[in-house]
Amino acid sequence: MKYQSNMVSDLQIAYIGGGSRGWAWTFMTDLAREPKLSGTVRLFDIDKSAAEQNMFIGNSITQREDAIGKWNYETKETLEEALTGADFIVISILPGTFDEMESDVHTPERLGIYQSVGDTAGPGGIIRALRTIPMFVDIAEAVKKYAPKAWVINYTNPMTLCVKTLYHVFPEIKAFGCCHEVFGTQKVLKGIAEQVLGIEDIPRNEVHVNVLGINHFTWFDYASYQGIDLFPIYRDYVKEHFEEGFIENDANWANTTFACSHRVKFDLFQKYGLIAAAGDRHLAEFVPGDWYLKDPENVKSWKFGLTTVDWRKEDLKQRLEKSHRLVSGEEKVDLKASGEEGILLIKALCGLERVVSNVNIPNTNRQIPNIPDSVVVETNAIFERDAIRPIIAGEMPDSILHLTIPHIQNHELVLKAALTCDKELVKQAFANDPLVKGRATAEEIDLLVEDMIQGSIKYLPEGWK
């Protein structure tokens, strides 16, 4: 990495999961739009042909006149080749396939346990973690050996357990997790403020918030725009529009798989007085299952949707077809801003910016004082040259802490279970999860764990077999 004239060149980025047919293109687009960074992206993926296709797509983008940021894309066959000499390491992988995710999501439905995402909490999140944690053990060991001073940016779910594993294996690692759910809630506040105040085009990042919680179960206890306290505005809006929710122009819940009307947020606000700062589909999985996920009709009444793994499979098929069109030149990547902040954070860590953003890191600075320092929390932090400085978020209210504690406990149980291949710990985590607790007998949980482990057996270590 070379710093000169407020620009950074020869930046070395290792991308683990570089064969992605989606997120990788978003990353390439944001790099192409950034004039102050250039260098090499090393693509590593167990699917070598997918990484090679993305190498071709990335280099094609670089050759375009409208690509301001110039990058050379290479494929690497081993983690050692990808990581050695890297300044930044990006992790964005799918642990297993959508067949395993289908088991994660749908197997519990035989007990009337429904999941709206299935990648973070609930039975699906737990089993997904059993597949993911061993992969992150290998990655952490490789980072320690080949690139101990590199910054590691994780986008993979379950976010909290991925970051927790990296630090468990390599405590000195410089790793953090990025998630855009907070941005979505800032966007909701922006939209409500525009409607109520009659202001046009409020920049999302000028909605200032204090973030506290764990990934996908985050909360705002402060929100403002240019000196205007947004809490009273939000409170009045929730009261007046509780039944219909907030409808975003570009994301109607009824015809967009991952959209919602934010009624779960509204209900949680009325219950607890803080603004829940994730998508309703994620939030619903962190609270008792009979609140929002009792059955499909209950879900529909709250105006969000259950995970549709069939949709994901069809979407992957379409993205594979798009990949071939991009490689053949029949189609070009649209170089429009993604709204993600990953490249902005890289700029800040290079010393080109000073940025405040939400981040998932251990609570070692007691960002949330009434949560143990071993917990990976999501709060704001200052990003600047080679440093992330967590901002003290303050204590989590007891009522919300009460909802969060089972998940904190499960993070410890699931990490230990994954490292020791202990089914009894998995069963404990299932019984402790709010979607399962009180809705299944011990015998039903035992059988569910056995069957869901079998559904992932191809991607689990030998100790589970």
Short mmCIF file of C-alpha atoms in Angstrom, two decimals:
data_model
loop_
_atom_site.label_atom_id
_atom_site.label_comp_id
_atom_site.label_asym_id
_atom_site.label_seq_id
_atom_site.Cartn_x
_atom_site.Cartn_y
_atom_site.Cartn_z
CA MET A 1 0.00 0.00 0.00
CA LYS A 2 1.39 3.38 -1.03
CA TYR A 3 0.02 6.66 0.33
CA GLN A 4 0.71 9.81 -1.68
CA SER A 5 -1.16 13.08 -2.35
CA ASN A 6 -4.21 11.93 -0.40
CA MET A 7 -4.53 8.81 -2.54
CA VAL A 8 -3.68 5.16 -1.93
CA SER A 9 -2.26 2.94 -4.66
CA ASP A 10 -1.00 -0.65 -4.76
CA LEU A 11 -3.59 -1.63 -2.16
CA GLN A 12 -3.73 -5.41 -1.74
CA ILE A 13 -7.19 -6.84 -0.98
CA ALA A 14 -7.77 -10.56 -0.47
CA TYR A 15 -11.36 -11.60 -1.11
CA ILE A 16 -12.34 -14.93 0.47
CA GLY A 17 -15.48 -16.04 -1.35
CA GLY A 18 -14.39 -14.15 -4.44
CA GLY A 19 -16.55 -16.30 -6.71
CA SER A 20 -19.72 -14.70 -5.37
CA ARG A 21 -22.41 -14.01 -7.98
CA GLY A 22 -23.81 -10.93 -6.31
CA TRP A 23 -21.88 -9.39 -3.46
CA ALA A 24 -18.60 -9.53 -5.40
CA TRP A 25 -20.12 -7.44 -8.19
CA THR A 26 -21.34 -4.89 -5.62
CA PHE A 27 -17.81 -4.71 -4.20
CA MET A 28 -16.28 -4.33 -7.68
CA THR A 29 -18.76 -1.57 -8.52
CA ASP A 30 -17.98 0.42 -5.38
CA LEU A 31 -14.24 0.06 -6.00
CA ALA A 32 -14.68 1.25 -9.60
CA ARG A 33 -16.48 4.37 -8.38
CA GLU A 34 -13.76 5.35 -5.88
CA PRO A 35 -11.09 7.70 -7.30
CA LYS A 36 -8.72 7.62 -4.31
CA LEU A 37 -8.01 3.88 -4.20
CA SER A 38 -6.34 1.48 -6.63
CA GLY A 39 -4.52 -1.81 -6.43
CA THR A 40 -5.07 -5.55 -6.70
CA VAL A 41 -7.95 -7.75 -5.60
CA ARG A 42 -7.01 -11.39 -5.05
CA LEU A 43 -10.03 -13.64 -5.51
CA PHE A 44 -10.03 -16.92 -3.59
CA ASP A 45 -12.91 -19.38 -3.69
CA ILE A 46 -13.35 -23.13 -3.35
CA ASP A 47 -15.20 -22.79 -6.67
CA LYS A 48 -12.19 -21.79 -8.73
CA SER A 49 -14.15 -21.36 -11.97
CA ALA A 50 -16.49 -18.86 -10.27
CA ALA A 51 -13.48 -16.85 -9.06
CA GLU A 52 -12.02 -16.92 -12.59
CA GLN A 53 -15.26 -15.60 -14.02
CA ASN A 54 -15.24 -12.76 -11.51
CA MET A 55 -11.61 -12.04 -12.37
CA PHE A 56 -12.66 -11.55 -15.98
CA ILE A 57 -15.67 -9.42 -14.97
CA GLY A 58 -13.58 -7.26 -12.63
CA ASN A 59 -10.85 -6.64 -15.17
CA SER A 60 -13.50 -5.81 -17.79
CA ILE A 61 -14.90 -3.16 -15.43
CA THR A 62 -11.42 -1.69 -14.92
CA GLN A 63 -11.02 -1.24 -18.68
CA ARG A 64 -14.15 0.88 -18.93
CA GLU A 65 -13.82 4.66 -19.22
CA ASP A 66 -16.51 5.22 -16.58
CA ALA A 67 -14.53 3.17 -14.03
CA ILE A 68 -12.63 5.79 -12.04
CA GLY A 69 -10.96 3.38 -9.63
CA LYS A 70 -8.52 1.08 -11.43
CA TRP A 71 -8.01 -2.43 -10.07
CA ASN A 72 -6.27 -5.58 -11.21
CA TYR A 73 -8.19 -8.77 -10.39
CA GLU A 74 -6.33 -12.05 -9.89
CA THR A 75 -7.35 -15.52 -8.73
CA LYS A 76 -5.43 -17.42 -6.07
CA GLU A 77 -5.52 -21.15 -5.46
CA THR A 78 -4.66 -21.16 -1.74
CA LEU A 79 -5.32 -19.01 1.30
CA GLU A 80 -1.57 -18.56 1.66
CA GLU A 81 -1.32 -17.03 -1.82
CA ALA A 82 -4.38 -14.86 -1.26
CA LEU A 83 -3.43 -13.56 2.18
CA THR A 84 0.33 -13.09 2.10
CA GLY A 85 1.04 -9.37 1.89
CA ALA A 86 -2.65 -8.39 1.99
CA ASP A 87 -3.62 -5.05 3.51
CA PHE A 88 -7.31 -5.96 3.76
CA ILE A 89 -9.15 -9.27 3.80
CA VAL A 90 -12.84 -9.44 2.86
CA ILE A 91 -14.85 -12.52 3.87
CA SER A 92 -18.16 -13.14 2.11
CA ILE A 93 -18.95 -16.83 1.86
CA LEU A 94 -22.00 -19.11 1.77
CA PRO A 95 -21.49 -21.94 4.28
CA GLY A 96 -22.87 -24.86 2.33
CA THR A 97 -25.53 -24.50 -0.36
CA PHE A 98 -29.17 -23.48 -0.51
CA ASP A 99 -30.04 -27.17 -0.04
CA GLU A 100 -28.58 -26.96 3.47
CA MET A 101 -30.36 -23.65 4.01
CA GLU A 102 -33.61 -25.31 2.94
CA SER A 103 -33.12 -27.81 5.76
CA ASP A 104 -32.20 -24.99 8.18
CA VAL A 105 -35.36 -23.07 7.42
CA HIS A 106 -38.03 -25.66 6.74
CA THR A 107 -37.28 -28.68 8.94
CA PRO A 108 -38.46 -26.89 12.15
CA GLU A 109 -41.80 -26.13 10.49
CA ARG A 110 -42.94 -29.66 11.30
CA LEU A 111 -43.14 -28.46 14.92
CA GLY A 112 -44.88 -25.22 13.95
CA ILE A 113 -41.60 -23.28 14.31
CA TYR A 114 -41.33 -20.76 11.48
CA GLN A 115 -38.28 -18.67 10.59
CA SER A 116 -38.26 -15.51 8.52
CA VAL A 117 -34.54 -15.65 7.62
CA GLY A 118 -32.86 -18.64 9.25
CA ASP A 119 -29.24 -17.46 9.06
CA THR A 120 -28.64 -15.76 12.44
CA ALA A 121 -30.95 -16.89 15.24
CA GLY A 122 -33.45 -19.73 15.60
CA PRO A 123 -32.70 -23.38 14.80
CA GLY A 124 -31.55 -22.43 11.30
CA GLY A 125 -29.06 -19.87 12.54
CA ILE A 126 -27.65 -22.37 15.04
CA ILE A 127 -27.14 -25.14 12.47
CA ARG A 128 -25.74 -22.69 9.93
CA ALA A 129 -23.22 -21.64 12.60
CA LEU A 130 -22.09 -25.26 13.02
CA ARG A 131 -21.15 -25.25 9.32
CA THR A 132 -19.63 -21.76 9.40
CA ILE A 133 -17.51 -21.75 12.55
CA PRO A 134 -15.01 -24.44 11.39
CA MET A 135 -14.48 -22.46 8.18
CA PHE A 136 -13.76 -19.34 10.20
CA VAL A 137 -11.35 -21.26 12.44
CA ASP A 138 -9.35 -22.11 9.30
CA ILE A 139 -9.55 -18.52 8.06
CA ALA A 140 -8.44 -17.09 11.42
CA GLU A 141 -5.49 -19.48 11.58
CA ALA A 142 -4.49 -18.52 8.03
CA VAL A 143 -4.74 -14.79 8.84
CA LYS A 144 -2.57 -15.32 11.94
CA LYS A 145 0.04 -17.16 9.87
CA TYR A 146 0.08 -15.15 6.63
CA ALA A 147 -1.39 -11.68 7.25
CA PRO A 148 -1.52 -10.93 11.00
CA LYS A 149 -1.54 -7.15 10.50
CA ALA A 150 -4.24 -7.03 7.83
CA TRP A 151 -7.70 -5.64 8.51
CA VAL A 152 -10.37 -8.33 8.18
CA ILE A 153 -13.89 -7.32 7.08
CA ASN A 154 -16.60 -9.93 7.51
CA TYR A 155 -19.95 -9.90 5.69
CA THR A 156 -20.90 -13.54 6.36
CA ASN A 157 -23.79 -14.63 8.61
CA PRO A 158 -24.23 -15.49 11.38
CA MET A 159 -22.25 -12.26 11.77
CA THR A 160 -21.79 -12.30 15.56
CA LEU A 161 -20.49 -15.87 15.70
CA CYS A 162 -18.24 -15.36 12.67
CA VAL A 163 -16.52 -12.38 14.30
CA LYS A 164 -16.49 -14.12 17.68
CA THR A 165 -14.72 -17.13 16.13
CA LEU A 166 -12.05 -14.97 14.49
CA TYR A 167 -11.16 -13.40 17.85
CA HIS A 168 -11.41 -16.72 19.71
CA VAL A 169 -8.78 -18.26 17.43
CA PHE A 170 -6.58 -15.16 16.99
CA PRO A 171 -7.23 -12.62 19.80
CA GLU A 172 -4.93 -10.01 18.22
CA ILE A 173 -6.75 -10.07 14.89
CA LYS A 174 -7.94 -6.73 13.48
CA ALA A 175 -11.37 -7.92 12.43
CA PHE A 176 -14.83 -6.39 12.30
CA GLY A 177 -18.24 -7.19 10.86
CA CYS A 178 -20.19 -4.94 8.48
CA CYS A 179 -23.98 -5.04 8.23
CA HIS A 180 -26.35 -2.71 6.38
CA GLU A 181 -29.47 -3.31 8.52
CA VAL A 182 -28.83 -0.09 10.48
CA PHE A 183 -28.73 1.80 7.18
CA GLY A 184 -32.17 0.47 6.35
CA THR A 185 -33.61 1.86 9.57
CA GLN A 186 -31.88 5.21 9.00
CA LYS A 187 -33.61 5.16 5.61
CA VAL A 188 -36.99 4.60 7.32
CA LEU A 189 -36.34 7.56 9.64
CA LYS A 190 -35.29 9.64 6.65
CA GLY A 191 -38.51 8.76 4.83
CA ILE A 192 -40.72 9.54 7.81
CA ALA A 193 -38.91 12.82 8.46
CA GLU A 194 -39.29 13.84 4.81
CA GLN A 195 -43.03 13.15 4.95
CA VAL A 196 -43.66 14.85 8.28
CA LEU A 197 -41.28 17.80 7.95
CA GLY A 198 -41.76 18.39 4.23
CA ILE A 199 -38.02 18.17 3.57
CA GLU A 200 -36.80 16.61 0.33
CA ASP A 201 -33.88 14.22 -0.13
CA ILE A 202 -32.44 13.99 3.39
CA PRO A 203 -29.10 12.14 3.05
CA ARG A 204 -29.35 8.83 4.89
CA ASN A 205 -26.01 9.32 6.63
CA GLU A 206 -27.14 12.67 8.03
CA VAL A 207 -29.69 10.86 10.17
CA HIS A 208 -27.46 10.55 13.23
CA VAL A 209 -28.13 7.63 15.54
CA ASN A 210 -26.72 5.88 18.59
CA VAL A 211 -26.52 2.14 17.96
CA LEU A 212 -26.57 -0.53 20.63
CA GLY A 213 -27.26 -4.25 20.52
CA ILE A 214 -26.08 -7.39 18.77
CA ASN A 215 -26.16 -7.95 15.04
CA HIS A 216 -29.68 -8.07 13.58
CA PHE A 217 -31.08 -7.14 17.01
CA THR A 218 -29.83 -3.56 17.19
CA TRP A 219 -31.59 -0.52 18.64
CA PHE A 220 -31.47 3.28 18.47
CA ASP A 221 -31.95 5.26 21.69
CA TYR A 222 -31.03 8.49 19.90
CA ALA A 223 -31.88 9.75 16.42
CA SER A 224 -31.60 13.28 15.06
CA TYR A 225 -31.37 15.27 11.86
CA GLN A 226 -29.81 18.76 11.90
CA GLY A 227 -30.78 19.46 15.49
CA ILE A 228 -34.25 17.88 15.17
CA ASP A 229 -35.02 15.10 17.66
CA LEU A 230 -36.57 12.35 15.52
CA PHE A 231 -38.00 10.35 18.42
CA PRO A 232 -41.16 12.45 18.90
CA ILE A 233 -41.71 12.43 15.13
CA TYR A 234 -41.30 8.65 15.01
CA ARG A 235 -43.57 8.19 18.06
CA ASP A 236 -46.39 10.19 16.51
CA TYR A 237 -45.98 8.45 13.15
CA VAL A 238 -46.10 5.00 14.76
CA LYS A 239 -49.26 5.93 16.66
CA GLU A 240 -50.99 7.24 13.55
CA HIS A 241 -49.78 4.61 11.04
CA PHE A 242 -49.45 1.49 13.19
CA GLU A 243 -51.83 -0.64 11.12
CA GLU A 244 -50.41 0.10 7.67
CA GLY A 245 -46.79 0.65 8.72
CA PHE A 246 -44.32 2.62 6.61
CA ILE A 247 -44.36 1.83 2.90
CA GLU A 248 -41.12 2.47 1.04
CA ASN A 249 -41.50 3.51 -2.58
CA ASP A 250 -38.94 0.99 -3.83
CA ALA A 251 -39.69 -1.98 -1.56
CA ASN A 252 -43.31 -3.05 -1.10
CA TRP A 253 -43.47 -6.02 1.28
CA ALA A 254 -46.20 -7.75 -0.73
CA ASN A 255 -44.11 -8.20 -3.89
CA THR A 256 -40.49 -7.99 -2.73
CA THR A 257 -39.07 -11.05 -0.96
CA PHE A 258 -36.91 -9.20 1.56
CA ALA A 259 -39.09 -6.13 2.20
CA CYS A 260 -41.45 -5.34 5.08
CA SER A 261 -43.82 -2.60 6.24
CA HIS A 262 -41.87 -2.09 9.47
CA ARG A 263 -44.84 -2.97 11.66
CA VAL A 264 -42.63 -5.20 13.84
CA LYS A 265 -40.41 -2.15 14.45
CA PHE A 266 -43.48 -0.10 15.28
CA ASP A 267 -44.75 -2.72 17.74
CA LEU A 268 -41.35 -3.07 19.44
CA PHE A 269 -41.20 0.71 19.76
CA GLN A 270 -44.56 0.76 21.51
CA LYS A 271 -43.42 -2.04 23.81
CA TYR A 272 -39.94 -0.73 24.69
CA GLY A 273 -39.62 2.90 23.64
CA LEU A 274 -36.50 2.39 21.49
CA ILE A 275 -36.30 2.13 17.71
CA ALA A 276 -35.46 -1.42 16.63
CA ALA A 277 -32.79 -1.01 13.96
CA ALA A 278 -32.91 -4.06 11.70
CA GLY A 279 -35.29 -5.46 9.13
CA ASP A 280 -38.51 -6.91 10.55
CA ARG A 281 -37.60 -10.35 9.18
CA HIS A 282 -34.50 -10.41 11.39
CA LEU A 283 -36.07 -8.77 14.44
CA ALA A 284 -38.93 -11.29 14.53
CA GLU A 285 -36.49 -14.17 15.09
CA PHE A 286 -35.03 -12.73 18.29
CA VAL A 287 -38.27 -12.61 20.30
CA PRO A 288 -40.74 -15.32 21.37
CA GLY A 289 -42.08 -17.23 18.40
CA ASP A 290 -45.72 -16.55 19.17
CA TRP A 291 -45.24 -12.79 18.77
CA TYR A 292 -44.67 -12.44 15.05
CA LEU A 293 -43.83 -15.95 13.75
CA LYS A 294 -46.66 -18.04 15.17
CA ASP A 295 -47.75 -19.22 11.71
CA PRO A 296 -47.77 -17.93 8.11
CA GLU A 297 -51.02 -16.03 8.59
CA ASN A 298 -49.62 -14.32 11.68
CA VAL A 299 -46.53 -13.34 9.65
CA LYS A 300 -48.71 -11.94 6.89
CA SER A 301 -50.67 -9.82 9.38
CA TRP A 302 -47.41 -8.12 10.37
CA LYS A 303 -46.68 -7.43 6.70
CA PHE A 304 -43.41 -9.22 6.13
CA GLY A 305 -42.52 -12.59 4.64
CA LEU A 306 -41.00 -15.93 5.52
CA THR A 307 -37.73 -16.96 3.89
CA THR A 308 -38.34 -18.49 0.50
CA VAL A 309 -35.41 -20.78 -0.21
CA ASP A 310 -36.98 -21.73 -3.54
CA TRP A 311 -36.81 -18.04 -4.47
CA ARG A 312 -33.14 -17.97 -3.48
CA LYS A 313 -32.45 -20.99 -5.68
CA GLU A 314 -34.21 -19.40 -8.63
CA ASP A 315 -32.37 -16.13 -7.99
CA LEU A 316 -29.04 -17.99 -7.97
CA LYS A 317 -29.94 -19.59 -11.28
CA GLN A 318 -30.61 -16.14 -12.75
CA ARG A 319 -27.35 -14.77 -11.32
CA LEU A 320 -25.40 -17.66 -12.83
CA GLU A 321 -26.95 -16.81 -16.18
CA LYS A 322 -26.06 -13.15 -15.63
CA SER A 323 -22.47 -14.15 -14.83
CA HIS A 324 -22.19 -15.84 -18.23
CA ARG A 325 -23.61 -12.74 -19.94
CA LEU A 326 -21.12 -10.49 -18.11
CA VAL A 327 -18.21 -12.72 -19.12
CA SER A 328 -19.36 -12.90 -22.75
CA GLY A 329 -19.87 -9.14 -22.94
CA GLU A 330 -23.62 -9.43 -23.61
CA GLU A 331 -24.25 -7.41 -20.45
CA LYS A 332 -22.31 -4.86 -18.40
CA VAL A 333 -22.24 -4.21 -14.68
CA ASP A 334 -24.22 -1.09 -13.84
CA LEU A 335 -21.77 1.18 -12.00
CA LYS A 336 -24.25 2.75 -9.58
CA ALA A 337 -23.62 3.32 -5.87
CA SER A 338 -24.60 0.34 -3.72
CA GLY A 339 -25.28 2.25 -0.52
CA GLU A 340 -22.81 0.01 1.34
CA GLU A 341 -19.99 1.57 3.37
CA GLY A 342 -17.27 -1.07 3.03
CA ILE A 343 -15.12 0.98 0.65
CA LEU A 344 -15.61 4.12 2.78
CA LEU A 345 -14.35 2.19 5.81
CA ILE A 346 -11.32 0.94 3.86
CA LYS A 347 -10.57 4.55 2.89
CA ALA A 348 -10.80 5.60 6.53
CA LEU A 349 -8.50 2.81 7.71
CA CYS A 350 -6.03 3.89 4.99
CA GLY A 351 -6.07 7.40 6.47
CA LEU A 352 -8.08 9.11 3.72
CA GLU A 353 -11.21 9.77 5.79
CA ARG A 354 -12.48 9.86 9.35
CA VAL A 355 -15.81 8.07 9.52
CA VAL A 356 -18.42 7.16 12.14
CA SER A 357 -20.30 3.95 11.32
CA ASN A 358 -21.82 0.91 12.98
CA VAL A 359 -19.54 -2.07 13.48
CA ASN A 360 -19.55 -5.55 15.00
CA ILE A 361 -16.58 -6.09 17.33
CA PRO A 362 -15.99 -7.51 20.83
CA ASN A 363 -17.26 -5.41 23.74
CA THR A 364 -13.74 -5.06 25.16
CA ASN A 365 -14.05 -1.28 25.52
CA ARG A 366 -17.36 -1.82 27.32
CA GLN A 367 -19.22 0.00 24.61
CA ILE A 368 -22.35 -1.42 26.25
CA PRO A 369 -21.38 -1.46 29.96
CA ASN A 370 -24.00 -3.97 31.15
CA ILE A 371 -22.94 -6.67 28.68
CA PRO A 372 -19.81 -8.84 29.23
CA ASP A 373 -16.69 -7.80 27.34
CA SER A 374 -16.51 -11.20 25.60
CA VAL A 375 -19.72 -10.48 23.68
CA VAL A 376 -19.52 -9.28 20.07
CA VAL A 377 -21.75 -6.18 20.03
CA GLU A 378 -22.90 -3.77 17.36
CA THR A 379 -22.37 -0.10 18.16
CA ASN A 380 -20.95 2.95 16.42
CA ALA A 381 -17.20 3.45 16.13
CA ILE A 382 -14.80 5.99 14.68
CA PHE A 383 -12.77 4.66 11.75
CA GLU A 384 -9.49 6.43 11.01
CA ARG A 385 -5.95 5.58 9.95
CA ASP A 386 -5.27 1.99 11.07
CA ALA A 387 -7.70 2.27 13.96
CA ILE A 388 -11.27 1.54 15.00
CA ARG A 389 -12.23 3.43 18.14
CA PRO A 390 -15.52 2.17 19.61
CA ILE A 391 -17.98 4.80 20.81
CA ILE A 392 -19.59 4.24 24.20
CA ALA A 393 -23.22 3.45 23.41
CA GLY A 394 -24.43 3.30 27.00
CA GLU A 395 -26.30 0.62 28.88
CA MET A 396 -28.96 -1.49 27.23
CA PRO A 397 -32.34 -1.06 28.98
CA ASP A 398 -33.19 -4.02 31.21
CA SER A 399 -36.29 -4.93 29.21
CA ILE A 400 -34.30 -5.21 25.97
CA LEU A 401 -31.35 -6.83 27.72
CA HIS A 402 -33.77 -9.51 28.93
CA LEU A 403 -34.61 -10.30 25.28
CA THR A 404 -30.93 -10.26 24.28
CA ILE A 405 -29.47 -12.49 27.01
CA PRO A 406 -30.71 -15.82 25.55
CA HIS A 407 -28.88 -15.04 22.31
CA ILE A 408 -25.70 -14.00 24.13
CA GLN A 409 -25.85 -17.30 26.04
CA ASN A 410 -26.41 -19.21 22.82
CA HIS A 411 -23.41 -17.63 21.15
CA GLU A 412 -21.23 -19.18 23.86
CA LEU A 413 -23.01 -22.55 23.64
CA VAL A 414 -22.90 -22.74 19.85
CA LEU A 415 -19.25 -21.71 19.57
CA LYS A 416 -18.28 -24.41 22.06
CA ALA A 417 -20.56 -26.95 20.36
CA ALA A 418 -19.01 -26.24 16.95
CA LEU A 419 -15.47 -26.55 18.30
CA THR A 420 -16.16 -29.81 20.17
CA CYS A 421 -18.90 -31.41 18.00
CA ASP A 422 -21.15 -31.64 21.06
CA LYS A 423 -24.80 -32.35 20.22
CA GLU A 424 -25.92 -31.85 23.81
CA LEU A 425 -24.81 -28.22 23.66
CA VAL A 426 -26.73 -27.79 20.40
CA LYS A 427 -29.84 -29.18 22.07
CA GLN A 428 -29.37 -26.74 24.96
CA ALA A 429 -29.09 -23.86 22.49
CA PHE A 430 -32.27 -24.98 20.70
CA ALA A 431 -34.17 -25.19 24.00
CA ASN A 432 -32.90 -21.72 24.97
CA ASP A 433 -33.84 -20.07 21.68
CA PRO A 434 -37.02 -17.91 21.90
CA LEU A 435 -38.50 -19.40 18.71
CA VAL A 436 -38.29 -22.90 20.22
CA LYS A 437 -38.67 -22.32 23.96
CA GLY A 438 -42.02 -23.54 25.20
CA ARG A 439 -43.03 -24.76 21.75
CA ALA A 440 -41.31 -28.16 21.61
CA THR A 441 -40.70 -30.98 24.06
CA ALA A 442 -37.22 -32.21 24.96
CA GLU A 443 -37.82 -35.32 22.85
CA GLU A 444 -38.93 -33.21 19.87
CA ILE A 445 -35.85 -30.99 20.22
CA ASP A 446 -33.56 -34.04 20.35
CA LEU A 447 -35.01 -35.43 17.12
CA LEU A 448 -35.02 -32.01 15.42
CA VAL A 449 -31.33 -31.48 16.22
CA GLU A 450 -30.45 -34.94 14.89
CA ASP A 451 -32.37 -34.40 11.65
CA MET A 452 -31.05 -30.87 11.05
CA ILE A 453 -27.46 -31.98 11.63
CA GLN A 454 -28.02 -34.71 9.07
CA GLY A 455 -29.33 -32.04 6.70
CA SER A 456 -25.93 -30.32 6.90
CA ILE A 457 -23.73 -33.38 7.27
CA LYS A 458 -21.80 -32.79 3.99
CA TYR A 459 -20.47 -29.50 5.36
CA LEU A 460 -19.80 -30.51 8.96
CA PRO A 461 -16.51 -31.80 10.42
CA GLU A 462 -15.95 -35.54 10.89
CA GLY A 463 -16.82 -35.31 14.59
CA TRP A 464 -20.50 -34.89 13.77
CA LYS A 465 -20.68 -38.04 11.64
#
